[in-house]
mmCIF file of C-alpha atoms and ligand atoms in Angstrom:
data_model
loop_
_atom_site.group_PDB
_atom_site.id
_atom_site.type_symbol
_atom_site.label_atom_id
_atom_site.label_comp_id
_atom_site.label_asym_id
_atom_site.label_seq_id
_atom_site.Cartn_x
_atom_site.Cartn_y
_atom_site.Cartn_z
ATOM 1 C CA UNK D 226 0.000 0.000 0.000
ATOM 2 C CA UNK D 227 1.374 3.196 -0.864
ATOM 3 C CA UNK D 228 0.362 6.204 1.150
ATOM 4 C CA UNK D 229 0.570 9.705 -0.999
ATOM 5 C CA UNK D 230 -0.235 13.428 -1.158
ATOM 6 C CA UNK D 231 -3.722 12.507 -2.406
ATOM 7 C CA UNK D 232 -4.516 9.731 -0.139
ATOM 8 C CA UNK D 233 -7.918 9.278 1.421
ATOM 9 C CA UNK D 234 -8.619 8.165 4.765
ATOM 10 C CA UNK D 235 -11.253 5.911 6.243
ATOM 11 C CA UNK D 236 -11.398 4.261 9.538
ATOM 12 C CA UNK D 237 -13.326 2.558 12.660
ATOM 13 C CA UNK D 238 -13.670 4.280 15.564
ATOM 14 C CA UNK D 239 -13.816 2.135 18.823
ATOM 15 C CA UNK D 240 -12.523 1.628 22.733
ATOM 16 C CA UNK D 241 -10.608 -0.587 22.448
ATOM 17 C CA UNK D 242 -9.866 -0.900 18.652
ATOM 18 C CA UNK D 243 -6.626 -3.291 18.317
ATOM 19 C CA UNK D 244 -8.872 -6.696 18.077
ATOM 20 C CA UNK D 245 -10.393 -5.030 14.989
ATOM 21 C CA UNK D 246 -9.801 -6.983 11.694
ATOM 22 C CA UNK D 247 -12.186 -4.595 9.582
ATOM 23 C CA UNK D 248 -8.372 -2.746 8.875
ATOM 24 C CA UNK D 249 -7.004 -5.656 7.313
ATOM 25 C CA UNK D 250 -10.014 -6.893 4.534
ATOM 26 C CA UNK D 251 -10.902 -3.047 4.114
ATOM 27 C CA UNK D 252 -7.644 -2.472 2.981
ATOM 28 C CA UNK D 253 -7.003 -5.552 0.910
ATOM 29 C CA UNK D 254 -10.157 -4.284 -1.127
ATOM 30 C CA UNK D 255 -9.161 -0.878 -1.624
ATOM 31 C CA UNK D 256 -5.771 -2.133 -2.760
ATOM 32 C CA UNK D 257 -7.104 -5.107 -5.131
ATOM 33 C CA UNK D 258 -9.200 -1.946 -6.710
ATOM 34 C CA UNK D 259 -6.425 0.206 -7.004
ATOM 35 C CA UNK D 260 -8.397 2.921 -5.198
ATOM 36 C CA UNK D 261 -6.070 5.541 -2.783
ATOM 37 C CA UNK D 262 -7.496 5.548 0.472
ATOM 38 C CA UNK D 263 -6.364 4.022 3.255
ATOM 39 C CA UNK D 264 -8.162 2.624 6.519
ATOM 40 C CA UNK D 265 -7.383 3.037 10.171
ATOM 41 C CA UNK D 266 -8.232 1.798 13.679
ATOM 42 C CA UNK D 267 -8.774 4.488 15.232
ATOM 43 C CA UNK D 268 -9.065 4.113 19.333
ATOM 44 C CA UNK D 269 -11.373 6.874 20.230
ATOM 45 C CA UNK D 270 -12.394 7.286 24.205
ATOM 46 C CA UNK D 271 -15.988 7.688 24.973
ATOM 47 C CA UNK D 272 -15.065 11.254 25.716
ATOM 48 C CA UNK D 273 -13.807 11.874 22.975
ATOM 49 C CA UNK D 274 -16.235 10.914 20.577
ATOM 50 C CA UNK D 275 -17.717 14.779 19.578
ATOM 51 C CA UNK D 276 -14.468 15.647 18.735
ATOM 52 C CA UNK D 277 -13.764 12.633 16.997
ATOM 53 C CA UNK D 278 -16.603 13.083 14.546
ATOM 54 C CA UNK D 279 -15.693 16.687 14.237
ATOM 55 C CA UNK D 280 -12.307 15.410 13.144
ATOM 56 C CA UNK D 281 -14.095 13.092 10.341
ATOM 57 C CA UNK D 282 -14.946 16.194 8.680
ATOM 58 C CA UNK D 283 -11.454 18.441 9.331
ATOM 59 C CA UNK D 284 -9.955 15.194 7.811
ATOM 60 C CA UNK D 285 -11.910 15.116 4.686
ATOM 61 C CA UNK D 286 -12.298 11.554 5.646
ATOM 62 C CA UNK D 287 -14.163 9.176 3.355
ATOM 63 C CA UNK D 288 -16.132 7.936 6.294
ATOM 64 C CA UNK D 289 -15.638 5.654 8.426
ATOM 65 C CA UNK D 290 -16.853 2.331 10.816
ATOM 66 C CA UNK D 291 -18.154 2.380 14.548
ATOM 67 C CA UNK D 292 -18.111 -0.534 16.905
ATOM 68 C CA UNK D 293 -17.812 -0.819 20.596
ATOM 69 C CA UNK D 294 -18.914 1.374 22.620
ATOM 70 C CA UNK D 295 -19.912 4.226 20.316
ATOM 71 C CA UNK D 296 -22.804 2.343 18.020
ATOM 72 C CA UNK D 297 -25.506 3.966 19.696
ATOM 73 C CA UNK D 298 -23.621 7.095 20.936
ATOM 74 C CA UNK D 299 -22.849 8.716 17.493
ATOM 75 C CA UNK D 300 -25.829 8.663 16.275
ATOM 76 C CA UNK D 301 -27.129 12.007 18.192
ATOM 77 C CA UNK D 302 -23.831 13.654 16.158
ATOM 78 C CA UNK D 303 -24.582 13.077 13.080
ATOM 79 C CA UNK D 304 -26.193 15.382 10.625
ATOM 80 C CA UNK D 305 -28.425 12.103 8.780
ATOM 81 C CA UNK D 306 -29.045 8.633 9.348
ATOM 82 C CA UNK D 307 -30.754 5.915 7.392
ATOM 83 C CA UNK D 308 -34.115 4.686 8.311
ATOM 84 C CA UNK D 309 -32.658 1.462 9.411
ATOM 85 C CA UNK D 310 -30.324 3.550 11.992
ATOM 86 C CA UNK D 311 -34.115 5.563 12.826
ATOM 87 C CA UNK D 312 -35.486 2.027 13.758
ATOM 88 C CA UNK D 313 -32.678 0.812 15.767
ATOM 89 C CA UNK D 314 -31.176 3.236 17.394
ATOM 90 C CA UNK D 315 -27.719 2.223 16.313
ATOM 91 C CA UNK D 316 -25.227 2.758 13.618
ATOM 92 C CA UNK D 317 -22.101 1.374 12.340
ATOM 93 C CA UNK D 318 -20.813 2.945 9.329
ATOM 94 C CA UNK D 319 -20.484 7.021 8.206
ATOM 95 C CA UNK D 320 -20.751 8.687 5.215
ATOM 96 C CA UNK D 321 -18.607 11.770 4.618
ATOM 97 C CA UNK D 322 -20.333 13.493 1.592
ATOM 98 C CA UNK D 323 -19.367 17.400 1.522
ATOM 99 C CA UNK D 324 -18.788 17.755 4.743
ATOM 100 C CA UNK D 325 -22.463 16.205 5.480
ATOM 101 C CA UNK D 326 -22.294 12.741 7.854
ATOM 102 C CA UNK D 327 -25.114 10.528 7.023
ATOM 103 C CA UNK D 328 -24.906 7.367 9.333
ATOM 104 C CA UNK D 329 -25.859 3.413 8.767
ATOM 105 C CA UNK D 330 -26.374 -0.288 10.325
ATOM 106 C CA UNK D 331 -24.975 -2.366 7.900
ATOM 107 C CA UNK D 332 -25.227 -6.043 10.142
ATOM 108 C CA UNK D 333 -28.747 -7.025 8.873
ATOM 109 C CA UNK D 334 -27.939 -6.265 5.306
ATOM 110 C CA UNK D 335 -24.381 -7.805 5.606
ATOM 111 C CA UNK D 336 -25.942 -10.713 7.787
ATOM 112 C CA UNK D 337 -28.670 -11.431 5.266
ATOM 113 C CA UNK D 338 -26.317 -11.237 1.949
ATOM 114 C CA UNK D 339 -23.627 -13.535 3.949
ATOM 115 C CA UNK D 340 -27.218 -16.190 4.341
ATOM 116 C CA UNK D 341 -28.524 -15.831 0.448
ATOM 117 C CA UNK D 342 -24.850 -15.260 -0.986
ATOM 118 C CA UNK D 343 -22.151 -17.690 0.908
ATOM 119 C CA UNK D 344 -25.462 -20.015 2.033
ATOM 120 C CA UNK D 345 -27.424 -20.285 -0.684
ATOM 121 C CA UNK D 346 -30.398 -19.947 1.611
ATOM 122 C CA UNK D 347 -33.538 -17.326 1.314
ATOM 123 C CA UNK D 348 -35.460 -17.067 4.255
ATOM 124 C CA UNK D 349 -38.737 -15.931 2.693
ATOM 125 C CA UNK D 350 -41.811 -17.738 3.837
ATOM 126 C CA UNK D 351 -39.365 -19.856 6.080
ATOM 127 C CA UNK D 352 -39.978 -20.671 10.219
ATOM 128 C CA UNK D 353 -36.678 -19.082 11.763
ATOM 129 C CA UNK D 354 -35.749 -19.558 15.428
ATOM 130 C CA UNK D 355 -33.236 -16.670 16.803
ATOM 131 C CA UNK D 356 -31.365 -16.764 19.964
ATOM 132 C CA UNK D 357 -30.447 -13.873 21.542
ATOM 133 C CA UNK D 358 -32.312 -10.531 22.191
ATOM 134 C CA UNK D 359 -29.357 -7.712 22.473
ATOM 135 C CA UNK D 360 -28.280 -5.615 19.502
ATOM 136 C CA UNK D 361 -27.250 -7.866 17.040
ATOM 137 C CA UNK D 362 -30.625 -9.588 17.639
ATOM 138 C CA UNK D 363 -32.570 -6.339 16.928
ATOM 139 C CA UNK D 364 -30.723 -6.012 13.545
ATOM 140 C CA UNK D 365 -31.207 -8.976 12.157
ATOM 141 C CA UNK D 366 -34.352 -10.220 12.684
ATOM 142 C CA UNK D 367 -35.380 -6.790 11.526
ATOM 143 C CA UNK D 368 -34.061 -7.543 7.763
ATOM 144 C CA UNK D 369 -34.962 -11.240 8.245
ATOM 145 C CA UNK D 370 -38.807 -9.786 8.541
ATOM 146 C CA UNK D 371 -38.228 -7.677 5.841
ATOM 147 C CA UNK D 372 -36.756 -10.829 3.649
ATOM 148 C CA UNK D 373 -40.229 -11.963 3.831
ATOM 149 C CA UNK D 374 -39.634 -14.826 7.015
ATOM 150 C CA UNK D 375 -42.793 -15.733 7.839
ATOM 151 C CA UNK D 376 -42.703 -17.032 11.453
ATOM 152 C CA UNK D 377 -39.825 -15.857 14.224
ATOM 153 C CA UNK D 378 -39.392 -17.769 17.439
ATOM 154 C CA UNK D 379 -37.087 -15.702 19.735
ATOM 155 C CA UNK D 380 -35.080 -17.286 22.807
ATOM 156 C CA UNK D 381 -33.410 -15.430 25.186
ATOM 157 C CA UNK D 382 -31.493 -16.460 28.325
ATOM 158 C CA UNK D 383 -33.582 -13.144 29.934
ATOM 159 C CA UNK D 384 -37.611 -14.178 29.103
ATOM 160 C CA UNK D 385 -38.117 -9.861 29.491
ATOM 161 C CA UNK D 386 -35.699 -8.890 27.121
ATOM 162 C CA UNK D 387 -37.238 -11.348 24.316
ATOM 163 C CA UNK D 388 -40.565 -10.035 24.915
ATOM 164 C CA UNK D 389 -39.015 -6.689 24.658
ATOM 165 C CA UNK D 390 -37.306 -7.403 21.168
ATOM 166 C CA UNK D 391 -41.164 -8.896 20.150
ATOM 167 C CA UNK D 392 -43.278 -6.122 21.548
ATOM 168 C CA UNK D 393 -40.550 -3.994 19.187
ATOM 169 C CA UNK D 394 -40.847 -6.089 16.170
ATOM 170 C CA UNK D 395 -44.830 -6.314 16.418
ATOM 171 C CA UNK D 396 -44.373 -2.363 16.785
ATOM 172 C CA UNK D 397 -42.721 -2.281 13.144
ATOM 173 C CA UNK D 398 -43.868 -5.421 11.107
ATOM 174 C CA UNK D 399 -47.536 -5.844 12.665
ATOM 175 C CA UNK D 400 -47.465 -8.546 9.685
ATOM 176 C CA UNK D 401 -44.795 -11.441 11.004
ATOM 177 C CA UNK D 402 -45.854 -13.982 13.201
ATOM 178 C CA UNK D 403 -43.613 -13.995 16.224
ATOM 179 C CA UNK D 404 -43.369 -16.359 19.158
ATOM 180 C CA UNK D 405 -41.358 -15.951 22.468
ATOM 181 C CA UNK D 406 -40.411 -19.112 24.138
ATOM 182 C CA UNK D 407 -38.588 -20.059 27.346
ATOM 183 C CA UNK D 408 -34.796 -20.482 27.538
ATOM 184 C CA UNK D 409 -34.967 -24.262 28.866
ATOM 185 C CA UNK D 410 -37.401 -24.860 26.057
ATOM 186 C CA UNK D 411 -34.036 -25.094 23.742
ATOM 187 C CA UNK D 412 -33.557 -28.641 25.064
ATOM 188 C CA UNK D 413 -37.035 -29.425 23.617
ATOM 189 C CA UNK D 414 -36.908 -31.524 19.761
ATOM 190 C CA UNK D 415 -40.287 -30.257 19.483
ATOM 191 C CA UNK D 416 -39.283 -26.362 19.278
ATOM 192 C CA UNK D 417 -37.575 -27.218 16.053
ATOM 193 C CA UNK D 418 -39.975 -28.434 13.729
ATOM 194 C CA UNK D 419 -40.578 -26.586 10.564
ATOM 195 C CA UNK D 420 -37.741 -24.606 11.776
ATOM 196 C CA UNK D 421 -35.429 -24.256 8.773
ATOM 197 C CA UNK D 422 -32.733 -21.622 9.945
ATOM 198 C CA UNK D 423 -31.484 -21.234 13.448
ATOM 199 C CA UNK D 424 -29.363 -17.945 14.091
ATOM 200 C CA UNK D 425 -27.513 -17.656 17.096
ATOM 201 C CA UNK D 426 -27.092 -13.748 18.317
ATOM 202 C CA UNK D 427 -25.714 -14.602 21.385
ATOM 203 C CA UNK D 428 -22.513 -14.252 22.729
ATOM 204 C CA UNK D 429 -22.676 -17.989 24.392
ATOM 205 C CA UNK D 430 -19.929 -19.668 22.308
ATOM 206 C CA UNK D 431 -17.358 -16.513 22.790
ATOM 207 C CA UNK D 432 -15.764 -18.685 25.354
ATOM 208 C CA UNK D 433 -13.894 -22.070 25.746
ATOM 209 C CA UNK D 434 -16.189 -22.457 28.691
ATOM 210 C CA UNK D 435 -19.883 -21.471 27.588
ATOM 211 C CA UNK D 436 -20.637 -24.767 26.343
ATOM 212 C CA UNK D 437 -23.219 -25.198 23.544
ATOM 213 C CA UNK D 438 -26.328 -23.322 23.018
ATOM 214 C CA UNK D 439 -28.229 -26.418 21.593
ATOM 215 C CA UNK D 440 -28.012 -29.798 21.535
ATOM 216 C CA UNK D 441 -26.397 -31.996 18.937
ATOM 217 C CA UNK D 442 -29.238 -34.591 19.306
ATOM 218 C CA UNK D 443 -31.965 -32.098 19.084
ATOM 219 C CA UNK D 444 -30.527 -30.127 15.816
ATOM 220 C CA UNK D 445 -33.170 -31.210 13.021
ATOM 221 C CA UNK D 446 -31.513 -32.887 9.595
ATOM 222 C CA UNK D 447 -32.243 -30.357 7.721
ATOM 223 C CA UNK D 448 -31.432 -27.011 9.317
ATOM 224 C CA UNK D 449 -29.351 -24.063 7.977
ATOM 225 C CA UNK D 450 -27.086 -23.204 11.134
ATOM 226 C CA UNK D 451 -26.118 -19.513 11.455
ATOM 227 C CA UNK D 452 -23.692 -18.774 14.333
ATOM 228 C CA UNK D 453 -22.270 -14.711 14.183
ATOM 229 C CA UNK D 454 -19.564 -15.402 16.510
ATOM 230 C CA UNK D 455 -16.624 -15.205 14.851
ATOM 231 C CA UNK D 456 -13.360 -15.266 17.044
ATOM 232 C CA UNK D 457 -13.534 -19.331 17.650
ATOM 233 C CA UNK D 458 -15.341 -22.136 15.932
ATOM 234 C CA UNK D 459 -18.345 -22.396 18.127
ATOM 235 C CA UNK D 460 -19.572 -26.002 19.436
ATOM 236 C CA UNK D 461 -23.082 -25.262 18.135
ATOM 237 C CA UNK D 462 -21.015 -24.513 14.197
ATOM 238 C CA UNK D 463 -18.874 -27.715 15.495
ATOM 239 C CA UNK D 464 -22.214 -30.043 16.304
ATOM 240 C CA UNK D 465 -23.570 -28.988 12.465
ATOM 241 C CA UNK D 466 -20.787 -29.578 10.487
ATOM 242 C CA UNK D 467 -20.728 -32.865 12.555
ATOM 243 C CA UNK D 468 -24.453 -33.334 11.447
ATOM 244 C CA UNK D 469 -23.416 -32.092 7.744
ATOM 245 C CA UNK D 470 -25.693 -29.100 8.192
ATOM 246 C CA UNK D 471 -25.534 -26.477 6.538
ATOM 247 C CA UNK D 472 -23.746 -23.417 8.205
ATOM 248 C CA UNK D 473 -22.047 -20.006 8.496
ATOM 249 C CA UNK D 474 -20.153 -18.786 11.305
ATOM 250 C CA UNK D 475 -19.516 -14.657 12.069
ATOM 251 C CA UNK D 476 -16.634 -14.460 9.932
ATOM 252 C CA UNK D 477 -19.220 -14.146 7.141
ATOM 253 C CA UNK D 478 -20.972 -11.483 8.230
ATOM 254 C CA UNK D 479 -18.168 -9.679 9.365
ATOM 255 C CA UNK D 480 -17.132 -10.257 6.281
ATOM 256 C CA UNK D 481 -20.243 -9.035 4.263
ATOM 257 C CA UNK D 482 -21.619 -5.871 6.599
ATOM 258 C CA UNK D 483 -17.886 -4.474 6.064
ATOM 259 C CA UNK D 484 -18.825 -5.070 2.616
ATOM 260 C CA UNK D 485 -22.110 -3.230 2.925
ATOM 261 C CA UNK D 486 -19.787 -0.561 4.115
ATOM 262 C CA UNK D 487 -17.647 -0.761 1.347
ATOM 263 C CA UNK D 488 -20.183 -0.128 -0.953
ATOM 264 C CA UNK D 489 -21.717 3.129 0.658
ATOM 265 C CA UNK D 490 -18.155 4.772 0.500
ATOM 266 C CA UNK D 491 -17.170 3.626 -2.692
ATOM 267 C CA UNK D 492 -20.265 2.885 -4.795
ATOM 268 C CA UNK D 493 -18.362 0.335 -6.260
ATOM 269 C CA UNK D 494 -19.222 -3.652 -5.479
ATOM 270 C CA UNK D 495 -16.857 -4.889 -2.913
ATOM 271 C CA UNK D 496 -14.363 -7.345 -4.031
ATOM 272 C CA UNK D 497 -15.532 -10.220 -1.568
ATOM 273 C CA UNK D 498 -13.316 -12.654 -1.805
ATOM 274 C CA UNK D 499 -10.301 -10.642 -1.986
ATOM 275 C CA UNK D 500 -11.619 -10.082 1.619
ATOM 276 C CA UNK D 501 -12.149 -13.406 2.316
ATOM 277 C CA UNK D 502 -9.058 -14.290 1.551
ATOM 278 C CA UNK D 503 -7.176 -11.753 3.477
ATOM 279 C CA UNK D 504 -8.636 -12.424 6.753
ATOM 280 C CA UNK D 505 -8.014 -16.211 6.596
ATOM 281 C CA UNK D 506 -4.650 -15.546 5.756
ATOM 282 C CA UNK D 507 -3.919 -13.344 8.401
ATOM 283 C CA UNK D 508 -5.755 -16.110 10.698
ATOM 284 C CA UNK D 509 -3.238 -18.916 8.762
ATOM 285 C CA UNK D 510 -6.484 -20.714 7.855
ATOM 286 C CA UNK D 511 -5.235 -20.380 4.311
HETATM 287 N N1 LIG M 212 -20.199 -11.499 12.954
HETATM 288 C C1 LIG M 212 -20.442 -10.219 13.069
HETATM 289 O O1 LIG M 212 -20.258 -9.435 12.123
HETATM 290 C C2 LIG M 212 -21.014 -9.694 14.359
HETATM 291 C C3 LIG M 212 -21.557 -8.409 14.400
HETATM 292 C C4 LIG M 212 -22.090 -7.943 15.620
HETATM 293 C C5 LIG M 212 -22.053 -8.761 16.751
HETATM 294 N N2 LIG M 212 -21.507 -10.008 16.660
HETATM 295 C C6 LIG M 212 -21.482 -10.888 17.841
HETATM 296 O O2 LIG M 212 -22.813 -11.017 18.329
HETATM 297 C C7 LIG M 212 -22.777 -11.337 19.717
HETATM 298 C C8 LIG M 212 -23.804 -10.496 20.480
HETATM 299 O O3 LIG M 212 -23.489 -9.128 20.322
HETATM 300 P P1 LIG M 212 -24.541 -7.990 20.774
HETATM 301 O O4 LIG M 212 -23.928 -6.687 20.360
HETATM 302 O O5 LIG M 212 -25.913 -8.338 20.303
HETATM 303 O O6 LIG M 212 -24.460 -8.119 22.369
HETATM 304 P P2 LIG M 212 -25.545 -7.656 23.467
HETATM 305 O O7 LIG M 212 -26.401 -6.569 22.961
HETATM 306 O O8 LIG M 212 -24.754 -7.440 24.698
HETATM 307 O O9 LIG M 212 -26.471 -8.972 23.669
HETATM 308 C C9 LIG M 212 -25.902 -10.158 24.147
HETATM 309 C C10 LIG M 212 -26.876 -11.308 23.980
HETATM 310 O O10 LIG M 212 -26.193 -12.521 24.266
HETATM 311 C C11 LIG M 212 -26.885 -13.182 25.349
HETATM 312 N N3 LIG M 212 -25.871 -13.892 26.123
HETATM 313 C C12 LIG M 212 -24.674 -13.426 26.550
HETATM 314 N N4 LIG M 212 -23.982 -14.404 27.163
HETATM 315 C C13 LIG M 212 -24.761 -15.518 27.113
HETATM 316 C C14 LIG M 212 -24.601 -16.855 27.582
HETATM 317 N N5 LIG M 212 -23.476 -17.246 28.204
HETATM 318 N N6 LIG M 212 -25.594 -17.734 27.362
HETATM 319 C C15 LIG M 212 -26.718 -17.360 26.704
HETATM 320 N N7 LIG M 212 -26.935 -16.115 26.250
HETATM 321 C C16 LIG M 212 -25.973 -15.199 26.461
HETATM 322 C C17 LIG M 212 -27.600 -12.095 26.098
HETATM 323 O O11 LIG M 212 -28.667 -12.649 26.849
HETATM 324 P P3 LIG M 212 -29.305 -11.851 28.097
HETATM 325 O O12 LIG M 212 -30.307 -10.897 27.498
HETATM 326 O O13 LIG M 212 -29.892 -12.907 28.915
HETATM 327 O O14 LIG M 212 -28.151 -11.143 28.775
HETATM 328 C C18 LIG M 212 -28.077 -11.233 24.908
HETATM 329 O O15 LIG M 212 -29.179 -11.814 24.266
HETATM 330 C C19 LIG M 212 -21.327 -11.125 20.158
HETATM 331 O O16 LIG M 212 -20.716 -12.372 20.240
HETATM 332 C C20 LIG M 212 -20.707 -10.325 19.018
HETATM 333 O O17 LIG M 212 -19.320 -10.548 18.865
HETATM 334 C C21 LIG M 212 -21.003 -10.491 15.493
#
């Protein structure tokens, strides 16, 4: 990469920033396109987050990704936002356009192109069982409703923050059948019938010691697993490739919102598997 007069900058803002790999597939991209920008981590304190976004347009930056802790924070400082960022509170990606900073969510995009894209699986008209009922949950099963899913079964550790997350959807998408069961109920081979995707939004699976979120015995045969977590191999992405289910783990969507983010600052189609590519080899998995 070679950094000149006319270089361009782009970024992610977060506290702490050094785990971030968005750096190393952002960059691969803008290099396999030949285009002159460059992108930072960028460790910005909590109290330092007006000034930060000040800085975005001082810099002329291109714009730039948020994680950790600001995603919900930045949203009050920009000047637009996206009406997926109006629904959810939340956004991960800015927009520099003439000095104007229009914020985005890019997960439930980036989530559902990983699913139809890398999965080969559309969840229109399908029964979809989500775990989890904290951010990430929010995101997706909002575009998994608007991809047409016609029934979502949410399961949370915390029964109140599931019936939170449905009282939410019902709110938005009076349309989609939702159900809220129990946390135990996971144990139960009877919760999965018809169910043809199961998305874990949890963080159970971060850790050696969480265990696994369902099962082996009471996976159905023919279930599309979808696991976000992305650091390790998860037992629950370990259990279905055991079963020869289908399956995606987080690297995927990681992958694919960053590429959603591409794409807003570029306008150009992100060059995916040069991506792909460039994270597994900086994990050695190539
Ligand atoms: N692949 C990607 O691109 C991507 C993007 C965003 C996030 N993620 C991952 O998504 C996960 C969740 O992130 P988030 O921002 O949604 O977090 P969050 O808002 O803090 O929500 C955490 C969720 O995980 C549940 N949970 C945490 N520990 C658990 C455990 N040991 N057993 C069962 N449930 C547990 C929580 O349940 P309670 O409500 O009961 O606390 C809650 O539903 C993280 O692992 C994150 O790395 C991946």
């Amino acid at each position: 990469m070679e950094i000149k007069g006319t270089t361009k900058l782009c970024g992610v803002f977060g506290y702490p920033v050094r785990h971030s790999i968005s750096p190393v597939f952002q960059n691969a991209a803008f290099h396999y396109l030949g285009l002159d920008i460059v992108y930072l981590p960028l460790e910005v304190k909590p109290e330092n987050l007006p000034v930060a976004v000040q800085s975005l347009r001082a810099f002329s930056f291109v714009g730039v990704n948020v994680t950790i802790p600001h995603k919900k924070n930045i949203v009050a400082l920009l000047d637009e936002v996206d009406e997926e960022v109006e629904l959810l509170g939340v956004a991960n990606t800015v927009l520099n356009k003439d000095d104007c900073l229009k914020g985005f969510i890019t997960d439930g995009k980036g989530f559902l192109r990983s699913l139809r894209e890398e999965g080969g699986f559309d969840p229109a008209g399908k029964k979809v069982l989500v775990f989890g009922a904290g951010g990430t949950a929010y995101a997706l099963t909002a575009s998994l409703i608007r991809a047409g899913t016609s029934t979502l079964v949410i399961c949370n550790r915390t029964r109140e923050r599931a019936e939170e997350l449905k009282k939410h959807l019902k709110g938005n998408f009076p349309h989609c059948h939702l159900e809220v069961i129990g946390f135990d109920r996971r144990f139960d081979p009877g919760v999965y019938k018809e169910v043809t995707l199961i998305v874990n939004t949890t963080a159970c699976g971060m850790k050696d010691e969480d265990g696994i979120l369902v099962p082996p015995e009471v996976l159905p045969e023919s279930v599309f697993v979808y696991d976000v977590i992305y650091n390790r191999q998860t037992e629950l992405v370990q259990a279905a490739l055991r079963k020869n289910l289908a399956c995606l783990n987080g690297l995927s969507m990681l992958i694919y919102q960053g590429a959603v983010s591409f794409e807003i600052w570029t306008g150009l189609p992100a060059p995916i598997e040069v991506m792909k590519r460039s994270v597994l080899a900086q994990r050695k998995l190539l």
